[in-house]
mmCIF file of C-alpha atoms in Angstrom:
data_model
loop_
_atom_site.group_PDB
_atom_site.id
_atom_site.type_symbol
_atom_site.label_atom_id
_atom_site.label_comp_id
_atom_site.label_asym_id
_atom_site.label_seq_id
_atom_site.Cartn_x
_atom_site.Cartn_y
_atom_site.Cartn_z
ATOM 1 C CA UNK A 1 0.000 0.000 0.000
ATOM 2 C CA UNK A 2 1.182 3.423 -1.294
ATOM 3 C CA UNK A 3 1.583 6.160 1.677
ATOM 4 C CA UNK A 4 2.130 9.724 1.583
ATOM 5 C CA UNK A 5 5.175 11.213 2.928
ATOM 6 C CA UNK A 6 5.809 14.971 4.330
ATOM 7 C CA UNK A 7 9.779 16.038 4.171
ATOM 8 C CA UNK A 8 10.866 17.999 7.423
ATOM 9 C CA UNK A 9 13.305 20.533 7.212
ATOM 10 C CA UNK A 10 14.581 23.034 9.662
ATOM 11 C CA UNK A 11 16.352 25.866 8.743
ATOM 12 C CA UNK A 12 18.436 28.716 10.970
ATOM 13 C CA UNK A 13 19.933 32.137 10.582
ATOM 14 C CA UNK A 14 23.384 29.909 10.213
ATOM 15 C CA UNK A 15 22.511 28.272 7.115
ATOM 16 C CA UNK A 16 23.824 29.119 3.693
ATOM 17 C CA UNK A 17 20.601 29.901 0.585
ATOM 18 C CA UNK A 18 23.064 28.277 -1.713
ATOM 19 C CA UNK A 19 23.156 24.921 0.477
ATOM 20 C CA UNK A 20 19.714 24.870 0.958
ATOM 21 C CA UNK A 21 18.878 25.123 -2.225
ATOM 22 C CA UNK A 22 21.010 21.520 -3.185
ATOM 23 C CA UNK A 23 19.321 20.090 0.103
ATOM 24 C CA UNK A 24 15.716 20.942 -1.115
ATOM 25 C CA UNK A 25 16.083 20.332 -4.424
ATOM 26 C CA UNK A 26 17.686 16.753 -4.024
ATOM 27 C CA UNK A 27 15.306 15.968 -1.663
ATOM 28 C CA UNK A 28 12.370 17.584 -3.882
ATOM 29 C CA UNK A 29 12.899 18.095 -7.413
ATOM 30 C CA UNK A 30 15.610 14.974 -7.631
ATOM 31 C CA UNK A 31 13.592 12.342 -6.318
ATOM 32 C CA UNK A 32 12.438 9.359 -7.957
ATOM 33 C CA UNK A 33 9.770 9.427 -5.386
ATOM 34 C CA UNK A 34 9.281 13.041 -4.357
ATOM 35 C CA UNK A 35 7.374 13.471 -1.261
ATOM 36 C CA UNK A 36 3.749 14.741 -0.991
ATOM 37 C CA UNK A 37 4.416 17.595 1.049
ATOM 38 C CA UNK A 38 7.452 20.329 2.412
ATOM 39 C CA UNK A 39 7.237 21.491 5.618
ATOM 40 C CA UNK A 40 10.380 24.324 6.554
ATOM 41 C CA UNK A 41 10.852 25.582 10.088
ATOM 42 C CA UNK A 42 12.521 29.146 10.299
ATOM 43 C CA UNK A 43 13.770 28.724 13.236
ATOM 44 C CA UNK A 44 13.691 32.372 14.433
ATOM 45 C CA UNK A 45 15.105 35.477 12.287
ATOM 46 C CA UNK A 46 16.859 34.731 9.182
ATOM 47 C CA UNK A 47 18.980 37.203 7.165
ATOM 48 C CA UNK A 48 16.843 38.622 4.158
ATOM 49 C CA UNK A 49 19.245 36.440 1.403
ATOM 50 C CA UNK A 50 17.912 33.273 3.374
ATOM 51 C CA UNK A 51 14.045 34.261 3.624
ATOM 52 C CA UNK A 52 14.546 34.888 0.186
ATOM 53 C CA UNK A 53 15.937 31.694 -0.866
ATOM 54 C CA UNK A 54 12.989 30.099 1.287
ATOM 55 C CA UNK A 55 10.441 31.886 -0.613
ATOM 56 C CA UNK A 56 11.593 30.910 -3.874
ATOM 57 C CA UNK A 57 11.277 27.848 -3.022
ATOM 58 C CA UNK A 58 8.525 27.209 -1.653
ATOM 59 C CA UNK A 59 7.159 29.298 -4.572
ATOM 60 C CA UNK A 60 8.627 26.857 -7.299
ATOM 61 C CA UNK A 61 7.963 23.654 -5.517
ATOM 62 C CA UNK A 62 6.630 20.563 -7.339
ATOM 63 C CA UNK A 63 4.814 19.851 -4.250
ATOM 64 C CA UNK A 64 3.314 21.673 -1.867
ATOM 65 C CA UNK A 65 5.501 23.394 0.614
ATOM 66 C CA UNK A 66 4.427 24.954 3.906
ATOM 67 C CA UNK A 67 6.502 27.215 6.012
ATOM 68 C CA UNK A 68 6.389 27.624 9.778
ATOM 69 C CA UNK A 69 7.660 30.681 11.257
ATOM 70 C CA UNK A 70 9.189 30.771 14.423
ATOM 71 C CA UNK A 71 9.600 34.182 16.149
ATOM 72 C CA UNK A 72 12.449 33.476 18.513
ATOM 73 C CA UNK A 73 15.260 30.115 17.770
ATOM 74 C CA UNK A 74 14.405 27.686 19.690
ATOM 75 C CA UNK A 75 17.099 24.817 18.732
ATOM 76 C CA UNK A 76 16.755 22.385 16.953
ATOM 77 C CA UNK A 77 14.459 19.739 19.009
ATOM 78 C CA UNK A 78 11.609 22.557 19.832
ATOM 79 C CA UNK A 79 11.813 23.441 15.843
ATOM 80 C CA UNK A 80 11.497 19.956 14.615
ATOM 81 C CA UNK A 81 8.168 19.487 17.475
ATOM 82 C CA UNK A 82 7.101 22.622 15.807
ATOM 83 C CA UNK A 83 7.179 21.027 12.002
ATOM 84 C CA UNK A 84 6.009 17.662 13.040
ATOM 85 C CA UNK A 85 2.636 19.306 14.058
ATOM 86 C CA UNK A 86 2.878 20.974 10.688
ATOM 87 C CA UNK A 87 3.081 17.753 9.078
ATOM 88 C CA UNK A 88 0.077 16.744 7.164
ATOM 89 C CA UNK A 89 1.177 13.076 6.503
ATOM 90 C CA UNK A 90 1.692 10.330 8.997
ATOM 91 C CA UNK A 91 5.503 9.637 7.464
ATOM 92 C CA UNK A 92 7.536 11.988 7.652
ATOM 93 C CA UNK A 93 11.674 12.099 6.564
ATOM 94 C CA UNK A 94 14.372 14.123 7.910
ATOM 95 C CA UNK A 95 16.158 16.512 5.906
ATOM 96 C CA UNK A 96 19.087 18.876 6.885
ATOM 97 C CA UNK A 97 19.858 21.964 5.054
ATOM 98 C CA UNK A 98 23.574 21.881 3.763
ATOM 99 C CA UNK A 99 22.816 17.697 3.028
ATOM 100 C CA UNK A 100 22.282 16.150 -0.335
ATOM 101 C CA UNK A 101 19.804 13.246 -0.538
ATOM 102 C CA UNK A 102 19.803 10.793 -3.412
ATOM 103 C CA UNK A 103 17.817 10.664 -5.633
ATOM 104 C CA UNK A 104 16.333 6.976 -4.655
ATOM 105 C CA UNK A 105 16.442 7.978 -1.417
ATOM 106 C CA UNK A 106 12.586 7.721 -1.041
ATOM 107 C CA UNK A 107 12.009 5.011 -3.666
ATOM 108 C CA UNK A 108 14.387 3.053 -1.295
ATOM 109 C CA UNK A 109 12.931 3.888 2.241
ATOM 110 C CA UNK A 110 8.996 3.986 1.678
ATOM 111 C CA UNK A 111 8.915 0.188 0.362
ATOM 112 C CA UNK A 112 10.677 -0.627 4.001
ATOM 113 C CA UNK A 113 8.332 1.722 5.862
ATOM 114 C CA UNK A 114 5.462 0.697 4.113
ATOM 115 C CA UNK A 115 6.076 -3.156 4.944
ATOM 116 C CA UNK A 116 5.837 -2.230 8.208
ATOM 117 C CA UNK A 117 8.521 -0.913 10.032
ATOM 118 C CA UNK A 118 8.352 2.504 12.125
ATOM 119 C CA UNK A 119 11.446 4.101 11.315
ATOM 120 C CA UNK A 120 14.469 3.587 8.780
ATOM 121 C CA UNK A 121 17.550 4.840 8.592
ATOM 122 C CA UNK A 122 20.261 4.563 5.393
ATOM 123 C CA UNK A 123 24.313 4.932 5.267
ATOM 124 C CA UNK A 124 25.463 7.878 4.179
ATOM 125 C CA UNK A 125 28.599 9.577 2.481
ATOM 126 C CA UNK A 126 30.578 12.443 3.536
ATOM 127 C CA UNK A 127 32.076 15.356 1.745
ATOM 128 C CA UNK A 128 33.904 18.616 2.246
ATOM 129 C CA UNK A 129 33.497 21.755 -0.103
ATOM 130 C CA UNK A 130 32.794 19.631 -3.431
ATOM 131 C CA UNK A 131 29.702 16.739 -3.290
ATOM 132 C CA UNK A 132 31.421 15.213 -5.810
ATOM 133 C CA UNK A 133 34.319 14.493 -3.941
ATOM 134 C CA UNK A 134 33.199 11.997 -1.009
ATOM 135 C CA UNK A 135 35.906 11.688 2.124
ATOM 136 C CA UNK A 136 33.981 9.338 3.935
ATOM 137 C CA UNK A 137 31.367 7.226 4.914
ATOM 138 C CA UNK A 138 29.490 6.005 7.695
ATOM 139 C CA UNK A 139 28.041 2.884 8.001
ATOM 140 C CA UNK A 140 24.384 1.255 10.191
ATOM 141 C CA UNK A 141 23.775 -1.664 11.456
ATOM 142 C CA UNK A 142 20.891 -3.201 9.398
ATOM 143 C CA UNK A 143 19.237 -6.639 11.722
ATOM 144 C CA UNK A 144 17.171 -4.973 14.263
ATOM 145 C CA UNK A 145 18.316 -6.480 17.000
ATOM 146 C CA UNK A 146 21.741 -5.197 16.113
ATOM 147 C CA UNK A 147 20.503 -1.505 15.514
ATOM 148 C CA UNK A 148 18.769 -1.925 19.283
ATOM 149 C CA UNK A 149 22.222 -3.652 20.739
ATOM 150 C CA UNK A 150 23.974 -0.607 19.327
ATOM 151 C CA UNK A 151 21.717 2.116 20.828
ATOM 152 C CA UNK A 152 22.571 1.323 24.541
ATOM 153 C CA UNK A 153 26.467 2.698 23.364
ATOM 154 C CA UNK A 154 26.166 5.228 20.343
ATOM 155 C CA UNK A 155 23.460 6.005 18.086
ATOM 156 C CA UNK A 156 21.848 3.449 15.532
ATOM 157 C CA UNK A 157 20.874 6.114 12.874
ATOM 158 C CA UNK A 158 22.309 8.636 11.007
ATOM 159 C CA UNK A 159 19.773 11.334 12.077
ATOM 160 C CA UNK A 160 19.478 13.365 8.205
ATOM 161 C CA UNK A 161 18.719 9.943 6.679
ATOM 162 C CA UNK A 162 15.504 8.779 9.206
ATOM 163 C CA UNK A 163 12.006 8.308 7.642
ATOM 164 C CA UNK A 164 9.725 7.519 10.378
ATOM 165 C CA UNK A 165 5.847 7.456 11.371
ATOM 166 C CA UNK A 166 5.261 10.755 13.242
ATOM 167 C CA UNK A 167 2.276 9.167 15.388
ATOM 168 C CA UNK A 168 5.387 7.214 17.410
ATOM 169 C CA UNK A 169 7.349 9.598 17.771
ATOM 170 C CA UNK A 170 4.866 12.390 18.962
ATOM 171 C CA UNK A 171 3.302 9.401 20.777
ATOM 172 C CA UNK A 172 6.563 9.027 22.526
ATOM 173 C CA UNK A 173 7.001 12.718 23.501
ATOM 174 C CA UNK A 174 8.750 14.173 20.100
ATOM 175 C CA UNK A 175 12.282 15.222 20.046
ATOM 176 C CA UNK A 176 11.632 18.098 23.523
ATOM 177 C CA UNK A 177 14.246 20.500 24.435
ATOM 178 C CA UNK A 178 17.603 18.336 24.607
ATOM 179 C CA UNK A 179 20.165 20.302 23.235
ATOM 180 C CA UNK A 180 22.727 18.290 20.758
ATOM 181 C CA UNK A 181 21.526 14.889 21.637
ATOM 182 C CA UNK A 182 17.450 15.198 21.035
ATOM 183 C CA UNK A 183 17.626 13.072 17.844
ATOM 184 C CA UNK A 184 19.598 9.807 20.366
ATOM 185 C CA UNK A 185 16.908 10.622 23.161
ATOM 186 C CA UNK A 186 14.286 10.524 20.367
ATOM 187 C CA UNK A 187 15.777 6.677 19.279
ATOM 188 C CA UNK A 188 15.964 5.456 22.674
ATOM 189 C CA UNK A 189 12.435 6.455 23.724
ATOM 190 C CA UNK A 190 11.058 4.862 20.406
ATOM 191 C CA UNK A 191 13.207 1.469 20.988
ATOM 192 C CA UNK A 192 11.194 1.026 24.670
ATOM 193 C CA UNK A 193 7.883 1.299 22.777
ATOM 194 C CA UNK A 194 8.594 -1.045 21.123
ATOM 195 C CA UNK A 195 9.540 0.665 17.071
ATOM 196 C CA UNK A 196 10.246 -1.530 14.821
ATOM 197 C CA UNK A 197 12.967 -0.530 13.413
ATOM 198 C CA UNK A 198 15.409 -0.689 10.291
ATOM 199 C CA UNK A 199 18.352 0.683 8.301
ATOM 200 C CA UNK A 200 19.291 0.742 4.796
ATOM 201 C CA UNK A 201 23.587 0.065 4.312
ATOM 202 C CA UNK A 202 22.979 1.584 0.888
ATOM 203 C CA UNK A 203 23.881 5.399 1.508
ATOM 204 C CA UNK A 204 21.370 7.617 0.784
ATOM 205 C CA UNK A 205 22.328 11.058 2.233
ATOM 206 C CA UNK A 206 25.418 12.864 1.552
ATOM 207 C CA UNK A 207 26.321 14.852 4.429
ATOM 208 C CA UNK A 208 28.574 18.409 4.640
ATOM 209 C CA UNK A 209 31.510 17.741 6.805
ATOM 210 C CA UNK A 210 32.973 20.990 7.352
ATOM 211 C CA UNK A 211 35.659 23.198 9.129
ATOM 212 C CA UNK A 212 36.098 22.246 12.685
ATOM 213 C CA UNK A 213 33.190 19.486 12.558
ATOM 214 C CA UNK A 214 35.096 17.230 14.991
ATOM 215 C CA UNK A 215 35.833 20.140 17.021
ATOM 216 C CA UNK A 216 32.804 20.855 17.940
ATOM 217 C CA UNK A 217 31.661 17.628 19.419
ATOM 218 C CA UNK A 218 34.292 18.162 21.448
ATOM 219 C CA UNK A 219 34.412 20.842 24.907
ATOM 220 C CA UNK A 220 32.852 20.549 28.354
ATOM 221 C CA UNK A 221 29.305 21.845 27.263
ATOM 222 C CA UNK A 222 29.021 18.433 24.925
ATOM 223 C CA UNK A 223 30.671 16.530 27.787
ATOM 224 C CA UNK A 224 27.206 18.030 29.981
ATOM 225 C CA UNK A 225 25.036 17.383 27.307
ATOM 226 C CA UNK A 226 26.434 13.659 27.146
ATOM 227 C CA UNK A 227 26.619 13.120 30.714
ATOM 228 C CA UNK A 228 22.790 14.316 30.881
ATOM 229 C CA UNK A 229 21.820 12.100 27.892
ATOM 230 C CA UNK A 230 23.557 9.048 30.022
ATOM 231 C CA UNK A 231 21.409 9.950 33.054
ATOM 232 C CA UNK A 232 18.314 9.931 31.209
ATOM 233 C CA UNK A 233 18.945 6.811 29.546
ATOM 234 C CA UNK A 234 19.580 5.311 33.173
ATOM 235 C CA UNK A 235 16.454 7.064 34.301
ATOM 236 C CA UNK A 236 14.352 5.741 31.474
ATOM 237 C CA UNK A 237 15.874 2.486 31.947
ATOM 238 C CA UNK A 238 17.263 1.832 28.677
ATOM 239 C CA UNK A 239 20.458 1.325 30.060
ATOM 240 C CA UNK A 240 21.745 -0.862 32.764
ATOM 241 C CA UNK A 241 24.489 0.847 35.532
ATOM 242 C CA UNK A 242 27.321 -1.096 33.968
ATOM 243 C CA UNK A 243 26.442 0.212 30.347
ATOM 244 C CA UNK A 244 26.178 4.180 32.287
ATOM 245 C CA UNK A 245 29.380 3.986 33.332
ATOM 246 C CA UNK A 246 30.706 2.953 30.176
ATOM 247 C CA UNK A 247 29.004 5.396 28.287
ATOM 248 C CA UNK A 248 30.128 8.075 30.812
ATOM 249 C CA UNK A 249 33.650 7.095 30.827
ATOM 250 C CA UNK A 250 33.841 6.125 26.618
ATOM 251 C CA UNK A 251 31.542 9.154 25.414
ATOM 252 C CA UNK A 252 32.622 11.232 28.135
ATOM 253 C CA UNK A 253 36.175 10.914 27.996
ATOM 254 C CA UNK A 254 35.753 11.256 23.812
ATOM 255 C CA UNK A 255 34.527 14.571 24.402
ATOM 256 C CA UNK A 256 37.676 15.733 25.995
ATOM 257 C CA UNK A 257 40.097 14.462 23.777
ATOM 258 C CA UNK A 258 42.269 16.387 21.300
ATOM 259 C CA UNK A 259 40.515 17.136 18.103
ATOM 260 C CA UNK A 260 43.113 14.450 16.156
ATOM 261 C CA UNK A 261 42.225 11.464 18.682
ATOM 262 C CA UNK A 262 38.457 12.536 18.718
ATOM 263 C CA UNK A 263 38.298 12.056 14.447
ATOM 264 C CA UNK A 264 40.071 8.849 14.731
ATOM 265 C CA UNK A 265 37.867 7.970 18.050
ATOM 266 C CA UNK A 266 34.548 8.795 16.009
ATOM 267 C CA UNK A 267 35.418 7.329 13.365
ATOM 268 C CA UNK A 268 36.563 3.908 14.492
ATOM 269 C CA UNK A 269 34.131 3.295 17.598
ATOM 270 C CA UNK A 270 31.418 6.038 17.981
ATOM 271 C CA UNK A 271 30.098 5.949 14.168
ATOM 272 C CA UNK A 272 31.368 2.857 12.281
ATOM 273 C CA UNK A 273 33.308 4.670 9.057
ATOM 274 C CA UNK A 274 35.091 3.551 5.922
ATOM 275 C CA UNK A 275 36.949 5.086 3.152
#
């Protein structure tokens, strides 16, 4: 059975019109499968070039495209809760705006939601200042049992490749107000009820690494933000006190790391990588 499929995108006063443009227009325009709707949360004030750019194209869509104004930014968690009420359709796929999706991105991913599953997740393929030119790319555990194994120690998706059924996840409490690490809370809250849930190895996305990404997951305000994210786990019971204090100690000490041993760390153990 055939089901409809909104695309949720936030956008900030950080990101670039140019960049958006590519992510949109992959993710629109490019598709094999386009999706039935747009929705685009400004979160907050935008410089005129950008509000712009989003007017175009929402303008020139192929589909239909709605826009949700925030007044003030919010982050990124409180955005997202804000589009997925926006969101006429019951799927709904993630979408960053300086990413590139595929163009079978959706003809891949709606056959595996549409057999049943409640939220799937692809590889995806890294790149620096050319798409063309991937550096990278990270890989997902596929058997589901594997993808929930790997959730108690780093997170089973690659968050700008999900497709998922928004009644879960606003079911489950939505993304909420937890600053860098809203999209693992989201995955661990939809594992304990119960999500069936997939990945695709094929990559799907390619994602913008640029200057000083591995810098800043790096710093004591990520090492609070992880340490938080461990306590809530515990909390929720998602993980046992062994698997906290690894976490703590492994994704803790990670944080603190130089920038060199934190690439090499990330790449090798957090998020499973290959050239």
């Amino acid at each position: 059975m055939s089901e409809r499929l909104s695309l949720l995108l936030p956008v900030w006063a950080g990101d670039r019109p140019d960049f958006l443009t590519d992510a949109f227009r992959s993710s629109v325009d490019a598709q094999t499968r386009r999706p039935d709707q747009v929705v685009i949360v400004r979160d907050g004030p935008v410089p005129a070039a950008l509000a712009e750019r989003i007017a175009e194209l929402a303008a020139s869509s192929p589909v239909p495209v709605d826009v949700v104004e925030l007044e003030h930014n919010v982050g990124l968690g409180p955005a997202l809760d804000a589009g997925l009420a926006a969101c006429r359709h019951d799927v709904v796929a993630r979408m960053d705006a300086d990413d590139i999706s595929l163009p079978q991105r959706f003809a891949v991913q709606m056959p595996v939601i549409e057999s049943g599953v409640d939220v799937v997740g692809s590889g995806l393929l890294e790149f620096g200042d050319d798409p063309d030119e991937v550096v990278g790319a990270r890989t997902v555990p596929t058997d589901p049992t594997e993808i929930i194994r790997r959730a108690r120690f780093a997170t089973p998706f690659n968050h700008p490749t999900v497709v998922y059924r928004r009644p879960l996840v606003t079911g489950v409490g939505g993304y909420g107000d937890f600053a860098k690490m809203e999209d693992y809370l989201l995955w661990a809250k939809l594992i304990l009820a119960d999500a069936r849930v997939a990945n695709v190895a094929e990559p799907l996305v390619k994602y913008r690494v640029g200057a000083g990404a591995y810098a800043r997951r790096g710093g004591f305000a990520l090492l609070r933000a992880e340490v938080a994210l461990q306590g809530r786990f515990r909390a929720l019971g998602f993980t046992t006190r062994a698997q906290y204090v690894r976490n703590v100690v492994v994704r803790g000490g990670y944080r603190l790391v130089p920038e060199g041993l934190r690439r090499s760390a990330y790449r090798r153990v957090i998020a499973p990588y290959r050239r």
